[in-house]
Amino acid sequence: MEEHMGYSEGKSEAERRRDLVLFSKLLHRLGFMPGTSGNLSIRLDRQRLLVTPTSVSKFLLTAEDMVIVDLEGRQLEGSRKVTSELSMHLAVYQHRDDVGAVVHSHPPVATAFACAGRGLEEMLCQEAVMTLGVVPLAAYATTGTSEVAASLVPFLPFHDAILMANHGAVSYGSTLLEAFQKMETVEHLAQIALVAHQLGAPRILKQEEIDQLRDAKARYLHNSQ
Ligand SMILES: [Zn+2]
């Protein structure tokens, strides 16, 4: 069970603080978190999360800036104020026991899809099938309100990354590395979809091809265990 919970890699709190700093900088470098936007969190244990604070550049964050909250969102430790988008993170942890880390960012092309009212639904390239599958679009919700959690809940059991209408994207995984890689993949798939449509008449994978790729993925996952 502990293995399944995603936060059982034996890392200390200090290491997790450093991991949050590292991935915050990487996401900022990628242009997914301009200004002070975006936020990350990681489970410390069954009751507590380590979360990035509000109003700080993800490039300038330090390990001491992180805030500790419980799963109801009450701040337990930290001199800074927790991100205003905490309710999004809480919704993911509350509905996905297997999740150990959450990344929220505004990657430009994926966010443009979300502003155009489009999810990443089409299976255009093999990588889409082998990684995230469909990345759905959650309904519009005002940032920082309980509407955000409500908009995500229908998709949380079935998807590991979700676009948020006129806002951005959220991804999650058993580790922060996994959540980060899923966010990278969301933007990559959005860039491919954009250019494929600009080139005109992209060929969408056939159901038979998708089934074969899913079989290949299942074999790969089985063999790598
Ligand atoms: Zn946001």
mmCIF file of C-alpha atoms and ligand atoms in Angstrom:
data_model
loop_
_atom_site.group_PDB
_atom_site.id
_atom_site.type_symbol
_atom_site.label_atom_id
_atom_site.label_comp_id
_atom_site.label_asym_id
_atom_site.label_seq_id
_atom_site.Cartn_x
_atom_site.Cartn_y
_atom_site.Cartn_z
ATOM 1 C CA MET A 1 0.000 0.000 0.000
ATOM 2 C CA GLU A 2 2.756 2.411 0.941
ATOM 3 C CA GLU A 3 4.396 1.720 -2.428
ATOM 4 C CA HIS A 4 1.163 2.657 -4.121
ATOM 5 C CA MET A 5 0.801 5.955 -2.322
ATOM 6 C CA GLY A 6 3.583 7.605 -4.268
ATOM 7 C CA TYR A 7 5.245 9.445 -1.396
ATOM 8 C CA SER A 8 7.031 6.443 0.051
ATOM 9 C CA GLU A 9 10.382 6.798 -1.681
ATOM 10 C CA GLY A 10 12.035 7.483 1.634
ATOM 11 C CA LYS A 11 12.916 11.075 0.849
ATOM 12 C CA SER A 12 13.267 13.495 3.729
ATOM 13 C CA GLU A 13 11.263 16.712 3.973
ATOM 14 C CA ALA A 14 14.444 18.664 3.134
ATOM 15 C CA GLU A 15 14.892 16.624 -0.071
ATOM 16 C CA ARG A 16 11.276 17.211 -1.052
ATOM 17 C CA ARG A 17 11.719 20.960 -0.508
ATOM 18 C CA ARG A 18 14.744 20.851 -2.816
ATOM 19 C CA ASP A 19 12.755 18.836 -5.390
ATOM 20 C CA LEU A 20 10.037 21.520 -5.401
ATOM 21 C CA VAL A 21 12.681 24.205 -5.994
ATOM 22 C CA LEU A 22 14.281 22.203 -8.825
ATOM 23 C CA PHE A 23 11.037 21.491 -10.699
ATOM 24 C CA SER A 24 9.759 25.046 -10.141
ATOM 25 C CA LYS A 25 12.897 26.350 -11.876
ATOM 26 C CA LEU A 26 12.581 23.822 -14.716
ATOM 27 C CA LEU A 27 8.938 24.763 -15.347
ATOM 28 C CA HIS A 28 9.832 28.454 -15.241
ATOM 29 C CA ARG A 29 12.675 27.872 -17.722
ATOM 30 C CA LEU A 30 10.258 26.111 -20.069
ATOM 31 C CA GLY A 31 8.044 29.226 -20.059
ATOM 32 C CA PHE A 32 5.169 27.371 -18.391
ATOM 33 C CA MET A 33 5.162 29.628 -15.275
ATOM 34 C CA PRO A 34 5.778 33.259 -16.276
ATOM 35 C CA GLY A 35 5.551 35.991 -13.649
ATOM 36 C CA THR A 36 4.444 34.377 -10.411
ATOM 37 C CA SER A 37 2.001 31.962 -12.072
ATOM 38 C CA GLY A 38 1.811 28.219 -11.558
ATOM 39 C CA ASN A 39 2.158 26.107 -8.446
ATOM 40 C CA LEU A 40 3.420 22.700 -7.337
ATOM 41 C CA SER A 41 2.765 20.393 -4.424
ATOM 42 C CA ILE A 42 4.026 17.097 -3.049
ATOM 43 C CA ARG A 43 2.714 14.771 -0.350
ATOM 44 C CA LEU A 44 4.742 14.614 2.841
ATOM 45 C CA ASP A 45 2.564 11.892 4.356
ATOM 46 C CA ARG A 46 -1.096 10.873 4.451
ATOM 47 C CA GLN A 47 -2.199 14.114 6.114
ATOM 48 C CA ARG A 48 0.229 16.793 4.940
ATOM 49 C CA LEU A 49 1.290 18.464 1.707
ATOM 50 C CA LEU A 50 4.300 20.649 0.901
ATOM 51 C CA VAL A 51 3.156 23.431 -1.454
ATOM 52 C CA THR A 52 4.647 26.445 -3.236
ATOM 53 C CA PRO A 53 3.645 29.873 -1.849
ATOM 54 C CA THR A 54 1.645 32.592 -3.598
ATOM 55 C CA SER A 55 3.194 35.640 -5.299
ATOM 56 C CA VAL A 56 6.773 34.385 -5.730
ATOM 57 C CA SER A 57 8.571 33.789 -9.045
ATOM 58 C CA LYS A 58 9.172 30.070 -9.567
ATOM 59 C CA PHE A 59 12.678 31.038 -10.651
ATOM 60 C CA LEU A 60 13.444 32.716 -7.309
ATOM 61 C CA LEU A 61 11.794 30.251 -4.902
ATOM 62 C CA THR A 62 13.904 28.800 -2.078
ATOM 63 C CA ALA A 63 13.378 25.624 -0.041
ATOM 64 C CA GLU A 64 12.405 27.748 2.991
ATOM 65 C CA ASP A 65 9.586 29.440 1.058
ATOM 66 C CA MET A 66 7.457 26.265 0.902
ATOM 67 C CA VAL A 67 4.306 25.971 2.977
ATOM 68 C CA ILE A 68 2.902 22.900 4.745
ATOM 69 C CA VAL A 69 -0.897 22.397 4.714
ATOM 70 C CA ASP A 70 -3.223 19.560 5.678
ATOM 71 C CA LEU A 71 -5.614 17.880 3.237
ATOM 72 C CA GLU A 72 -8.355 20.335 4.243
ATOM 73 C CA GLY A 73 -6.122 23.227 3.216
ATOM 74 C CA ARG A 74 -5.270 24.538 6.691
ATOM 75 C CA GLN A 75 -1.796 26.055 6.841
ATOM 76 C CA LEU A 76 0.361 24.216 9.378
ATOM 77 C CA GLU A 77 3.827 25.652 8.715
ATOM 78 C CA GLY A 78 5.551 28.335 6.683
ATOM 79 C CA SER A 79 5.957 32.096 6.924
ATOM 80 C CA ARG A 80 4.587 32.683 3.424
ATOM 81 C CA LYS A 81 0.958 32.379 2.340
ATOM 82 C CA VAL A 82 0.082 29.254 0.401
ATOM 83 C CA THR A 83 -0.884 29.443 -3.302
ATOM 84 C CA SER A 84 -4.365 30.801 -3.968
ATOM 85 C CA GLU A 85 -4.959 27.794 -6.234
ATOM 86 C CA LEU A 86 -4.604 25.273 -3.398
ATOM 87 C CA SER A 87 -8.177 23.955 -3.829
ATOM 88 C CA MET A 88 -7.164 22.507 -7.218
ATOM 89 C CA HIS A 89 -4.357 20.501 -5.608
ATOM 90 C CA LEU A 90 -6.584 19.347 -2.750
ATOM 91 C CA ALA A 91 -9.198 18.090 -5.225
ATOM 92 C CA VAL A 92 -6.591 15.924 -6.960
ATOM 93 C CA TYR A 93 -5.257 14.394 -3.717
ATOM 94 C CA GLN A 94 -8.758 13.840 -2.350
ATOM 95 C CA HIS A 95 -9.868 11.944 -5.461
ATOM 96 C CA ARG A 96 -6.632 10.120 -6.300
ATOM 97 C CA ASP A 97 -5.006 8.101 -3.521
ATOM 98 C CA ASP A 98 -2.205 7.112 -5.883
ATOM 99 C CA VAL A 99 -1.064 10.702 -6.508
ATOM 100 C CA GLY A 100 2.063 11.947 -4.727
ATOM 101 C CA ALA A 101 2.591 15.254 -6.560
ATOM 102 C CA VAL A 102 0.631 17.861 -8.536
ATOM 103 C CA VAL A 103 1.833 20.470 -11.056
ATOM 104 C CA HIS A 104 -0.310 23.369 -12.270
ATOM 105 C CA SER A 105 0.999 25.656 -14.993
ATOM 106 C CA HIS A 106 0.094 27.792 -17.999
ATOM 107 C CA PRO A 107 2.049 26.255 -20.904
ATOM 108 C CA PRO A 108 1.322 28.619 -23.797
ATOM 109 C CA VAL A 109 0.143 26.299 -26.586
ATOM 110 C CA ALA A 110 -1.842 23.974 -24.320
ATOM 111 C CA THR A 111 -3.387 27.039 -22.659
ATOM 112 C CA ALA A 112 -4.284 28.390 -26.114
ATOM 113 C CA PHE A 113 -6.174 25.133 -26.787
ATOM 114 C CA ALA A 114 -7.959 25.632 -23.451
ATOM 115 C CA CYS A 115 -8.817 29.218 -24.506
ATOM 116 C CA ALA A 116 -10.157 27.967 -27.834
ATOM 117 C CA GLY A 117 -12.454 25.539 -26.020
ATOM 118 C CA ARG A 118 -10.499 22.499 -27.169
ATOM 119 C CA GLY A 119 -9.038 19.582 -25.273
ATOM 120 C CA LEU A 120 -6.367 17.342 -26.770
ATOM 121 C CA GLU A 121 -8.832 14.695 -27.834
ATOM 122 C CA GLU A 122 -7.437 13.533 -31.180
ATOM 123 C CA MET A 123 -4.901 10.730 -31.279
ATOM 124 C CA LEU A 124 -2.597 12.324 -33.843
ATOM 125 C CA CYS A 125 0.746 10.785 -32.942
ATOM 126 C CA GLN A 126 1.743 7.478 -31.401
ATOM 127 C CA GLU A 127 3.245 9.239 -28.401
ATOM 128 C CA ALA A 128 -0.214 10.545 -27.439
ATOM 129 C CA VAL A 129 -1.528 6.996 -27.110
ATOM 130 C CA MET A 130 1.613 5.721 -25.380
ATOM 131 C CA THR A 131 1.658 8.530 -22.794
ATOM 132 C CA LEU A 132 -1.422 10.495 -21.705
ATOM 133 C CA GLY A 133 -4.176 9.385 -24.073
ATOM 134 C CA VAL A 134 -6.921 11.996 -24.240
ATOM 135 C CA VAL A 135 -6.258 15.215 -22.308
ATOM 136 C CA PRO A 136 -9.787 16.514 -21.664
ATOM 137 C CA LEU A 137 -10.924 20.115 -21.218
ATOM 138 C CA ALA A 138 -12.577 20.934 -17.869
ATOM 139 C CA ALA A 139 -15.380 23.513 -17.790
ATOM 140 C CA TYR A 140 -14.643 27.175 -17.108
ATOM 141 C CA ALA A 141 -14.144 28.016 -13.429
ATOM 142 C CA THR A 142 -12.944 31.173 -11.662
ATOM 143 C CA THR A 143 -9.425 30.623 -10.350
ATOM 144 C CA GLY A 144 -9.110 30.271 -6.589
ATOM 145 C CA THR A 145 -12.771 29.290 -6.064
ATOM 146 C CA SER A 146 -14.402 25.942 -5.296
ATOM 147 C CA GLU A 147 -15.666 25.932 -8.905
ATOM 148 C CA VAL A 148 -12.185 24.786 -9.956
ATOM 149 C CA ALA A 149 -12.309 21.554 -7.950
ATOM 150 C CA ALA A 150 -15.866 20.859 -9.145
ATOM 151 C CA SER A 151 -14.794 21.297 -12.781
ATOM 152 C CA LEU A 152 -11.942 18.785 -12.404
ATOM 153 C CA VAL A 153 -13.667 16.065 -10.378
ATOM 154 C CA PRO A 154 -15.456 14.331 -13.323
ATOM 155 C CA PHE A 155 -12.104 13.768 -15.062
ATOM 156 C CA LEU A 156 -9.794 12.970 -12.150
ATOM 157 C CA PRO A 157 -10.376 9.190 -11.980
ATOM 158 C CA PHE A 158 -9.782 8.694 -15.703
ATOM 159 C CA HIS A 159 -7.010 11.113 -16.724
ATOM 160 C CA ASP A 160 -3.547 12.132 -15.485
ATOM 161 C CA ALA A 161 -3.591 15.588 -17.085
ATOM 162 C CA ILE A 162 -6.470 18.013 -17.659
ATOM 163 C CA LEU A 163 -6.763 21.304 -19.540
ATOM 164 C CA MET A 164 -8.712 24.018 -17.702
ATOM 165 C CA ALA A 165 -10.872 26.299 -19.867
ATOM 166 C CA ASN A 166 -9.350 29.772 -20.429
ATOM 167 C CA HIS A 167 -6.747 29.047 -17.762
ATOM 168 C CA GLY A 168 -4.047 26.364 -18.090
ATOM 169 C CA ALA A 169 -3.347 22.745 -17.246
ATOM 170 C CA VAL A 170 -2.938 20.447 -14.266
ATOM 171 C CA SER A 171 -1.019 17.154 -14.175
ATOM 172 C CA TYR A 172 -0.194 14.698 -11.428
ATOM 173 C CA GLY A 173 1.674 11.486 -10.774
ATOM 174 C CA SER A 174 3.069 9.257 -8.093
ATOM 175 C CA THR A 175 6.194 11.442 -7.984
ATOM 176 C CA LEU A 176 7.005 15.065 -8.798
ATOM 177 C CA LEU A 177 9.148 13.877 -11.727
ATOM 178 C CA GLU A 178 6.148 12.022 -13.174
ATOM 179 C CA ALA A 179 3.833 15.005 -12.729
ATOM 180 C CA PHE A 180 6.440 17.268 -14.370
ATOM 181 C CA GLN A 181 6.951 14.927 -17.328
ATOM 182 C CA LYS A 182 3.199 14.770 -17.894
ATOM 183 C CA MET A 183 3.048 18.575 -18.019
ATOM 184 C CA GLU A 184 5.935 18.597 -20.524
ATOM 185 C CA THR A 185 4.039 16.028 -22.618
ATOM 186 C CA VAL A 186 0.802 18.059 -22.532
ATOM 187 C CA GLU A 187 2.578 21.045 -24.081
ATOM 188 C CA HIS A 188 4.434 18.835 -26.574
ATOM 189 C CA LEU A 189 1.186 17.193 -27.746
ATOM 190 C CA ALA A 190 -0.478 20.618 -28.000
ATOM 191 C CA GLN A 191 2.371 21.915 -30.182
ATOM 192 C CA ILE A 192 2.104 18.877 -32.466
ATOM 193 C CA ALA A 193 -1.689 19.214 -32.734
ATOM 194 C CA LEU A 194 -1.391 22.930 -33.539
ATOM 195 C CA VAL A 195 1.180 22.450 -36.298
ATOM 196 C CA ALA A 196 -0.517 19.335 -37.726
ATOM 197 C CA HIS A 197 -3.733 21.334 -38.134
ATOM 198 C CA GLN A 198 -1.851 24.317 -39.586
ATOM 199 C CA LEU A 199 -0.324 21.989 -42.190
ATOM 200 C CA GLY A 200 -3.837 20.828 -43.017
ATOM 201 C CA ALA A 201 -5.873 17.616 -42.886
ATOM 202 C CA PRO A 202 -3.865 15.698 -40.275
ATOM 203 C CA ARG A 203 -4.290 11.928 -40.338
ATOM 204 C CA ILE A 204 -5.833 10.815 -37.060
ATOM 205 C CA LEU A 205 -4.804 7.324 -35.912
ATOM 206 C CA LYS A 206 -7.337 4.580 -36.716
ATOM 207 C CA GLN A 207 -8.980 2.700 -33.836
ATOM 208 C CA GLU A 208 -7.126 -0.463 -34.890
ATOM 209 C CA GLU A 209 -3.800 1.372 -34.697
ATOM 210 C CA ILE A 210 -4.706 2.813 -31.298
ATOM 211 C CA ASP A 211 -5.603 -0.685 -30.022
ATOM 212 C CA GLN A 212 -2.244 -2.043 -31.230
ATOM 213 C CA LEU A 213 -0.395 0.798 -29.499
ATOM 214 C CA ARG A 214 -2.310 0.182 -26.269
ATOM 215 C CA ASP A 215 -1.316 -3.508 -26.452
ATOM 216 C CA ALA A 216 2.313 -2.487 -27.030
ATOM 217 C CA LYS A 217 2.119 -0.115 -24.047
ATOM 218 C CA ALA A 218 0.675 -2.842 -21.819
ATOM 219 C CA ARG A 219 3.483 -5.225 -22.867
ATOM 220 C CA TYR A 220 6.093 -2.537 -22.258
ATOM 221 C CA LEU A 221 4.727 -1.742 -18.791
ATOM 222 C CA HIS A 222 4.581 -5.477 -17.962
ATOM 223 C CA ASN A 223 8.180 -6.081 -19.092
ATOM 224 C CA SER A 224 9.568 -3.065 -17.246
ATOM 225 C CA GLN A 225 8.125 -4.130 -13.896
HETATM 226 ZN ZN ZN B 1 -3.405 29.030 -12.792
#
